[in-house]
Amino acid sequence: MDRRVLTLGCALALFGLWLLVSAGDNWLDRSHSSPERRAFEHRWWNAFRRMSYAHNSTFTLLPDNVQQSAAALLKPGSEFHDSIAGLYHGQWNAVHFTPHHNDTIGQWNTTLPEGYERPANASTGDLEMTLDAEPSIDDSVSLISGDVHLRSVGFNTRLILQGLHWHTNGTAVLHAVPELSAQTTVDVVRAMSTSRAFDQARGIYDETLGGRLLSYTRPEEALDGCSYHIYMHFGSAPSGVQAQALTVSSNCNVLLATPSGQHVSGVSHARYRQKTTRYFRTGLALMLAQAALLFLQMRATTTHAAMSMVSHHTLAMLAVLYTYIFIMHSIACLAFGGIYLIFGFVTIAAYLLSMSLYLKYLICVWKVQSPDAFDALNAAGRRGLLTVYVKFYAVLIPGVYTIYAFIDTRSRLSQWLMAILLTAMYSYWLPQIWLNVRRGVARRLRIDYIVGSSIVHLFLPVYFFACPENIAFIRPTPLIWVLVAYNLSQAAVLVLQRFLDALFFIPAVLRPDVYSYCASLPSVDEESCVGADQQTESMHKCPICLMPVDATSSSESAHAVTPCHHVYHEACLANWMEIKLECPVCRAALPPRVDG
């Protein structure tokens, strides 16, 4: 009985909550439809319908040369593209101009108000644009909406846009305002280049809106930044769509034109999804291959002696590199949304797997090389752990900021910082090369791991900085091949160290001192001072296999002498040092054996 009463009470509570929400929505609708609001909308709509090209056009206020350039761009051509929804990228050159003085609208200014930004005169920048299309009441015209990102040195702005596209001639007239500004259809209509297009645009918006005022705010609230008219002509290209664009600021007196001989390149949403899906699939395959290579490398270095020959600095740099990649792809995947989440999250999971394996391998190697650094029970261990975290975030945070600044602004400073970051992160083989030189050993990293990892890690920079059709629209640079040569040369040195000698490229006079186990047998006095319980005849007995060591042999390779003066068979000590780098008798640390 109590359960039934509780269920009924919950149902009544949910019903009451639904009534409250519905009443709130109705109240909000009534508040937005107040008599004052309806009167304002009526006045605004009557003014919108009375607009004329002669009295309300902003196109006629442009300088004559700008009008001529826009009219030539909007002139119907023999080749045009009738579907323009997609993503576009290109470059522009900025030119400041002086407007006409017959200002009948009061929109043109010779000086910029506070908070208004425009690109510097004669500057060059990048354009990225996303366009979506939907049908209008006129079958030959589509309603366009989207956003555009303009950036150059010292200038970076994102704009939202709307406008019209004519299927019959491949031209479009768009109006763009800053993201935080309100956008109205009035500015789109005013941007039209001819009286016929002006009347047609006003009629389309009049019928589309149906006499209602949608998302409209007062003009003084909307004009809080530089607004732009964008005139475009779209043509076909082998790889997608290409366009000529002329962008004119309606209140900041600046013209952004596509450089001569260049185009704004575009790709449809469907094709872009294909490219992005292909990229994610390739990244997934490469990360799974990298995880397999790393797993084989971990299996090849399971003993303490083997892990002591692997540089933990190399593993730490690779772990940070994968952290950068993981963060970058996570943000991009969330920004894309939709279908990209399916393949994006799978690829991110693969990056996370590789990053986790590197972190696990790093901790295992670091514990062997610095056992006290991970002992949280003493003060030194706690300080070591704190130092690890501080170093990790000290490297991670500036790198994440550099990547964000480069993606968002592409400024010259961010480009230099990105170049420095890539050079530093792709120096990850240098600590291993130096460790090989110090230890005189270079046989702990598998060749397939060295070569395969180098190729996998170079995929991202080569794709984004060498491929002209990359999904991030980053302009190719030949300097990326310097980074490729730099990284592959490190891998080549590691491979040669394995086949030749760990110190093959270092002159003899500069080589560090390396202990040689092929030394003369110690005397009775030396042995007795090390262990008093050993006798002369046992002095030359191998403590590992308990078999005699031939002291009369002329070949020094038959025996090995440790720095603590203990004698072993060379093969016995070599097998022992594959497991532990400490003397089996006195537990003293042993230096690695030199290759060859």
CSV table of N, CA and C in Angstrom, one decimal, residues 93 101 303:
chain,number,residue,atom,x,y,z
A,93,ASN,N,44.3,39.8,-49.2
A,93,ASN,CA,45.1,41.0,-49.1
A,93,ASN,C,44.2,42.2,-48.6
A,101,HIS,N,31.5,60.6,-49.2
A,101,HIS,CA,31.0,61.5,-48.2
A,101,HIS,C,29.5,61.8,-48.2
A,303,THR,N,63.9,-7.6,-17.9
A,303,THR,CA,64.8,-7.7,-16.8
A,303,THR,C,65.2,-6.3,-16.3
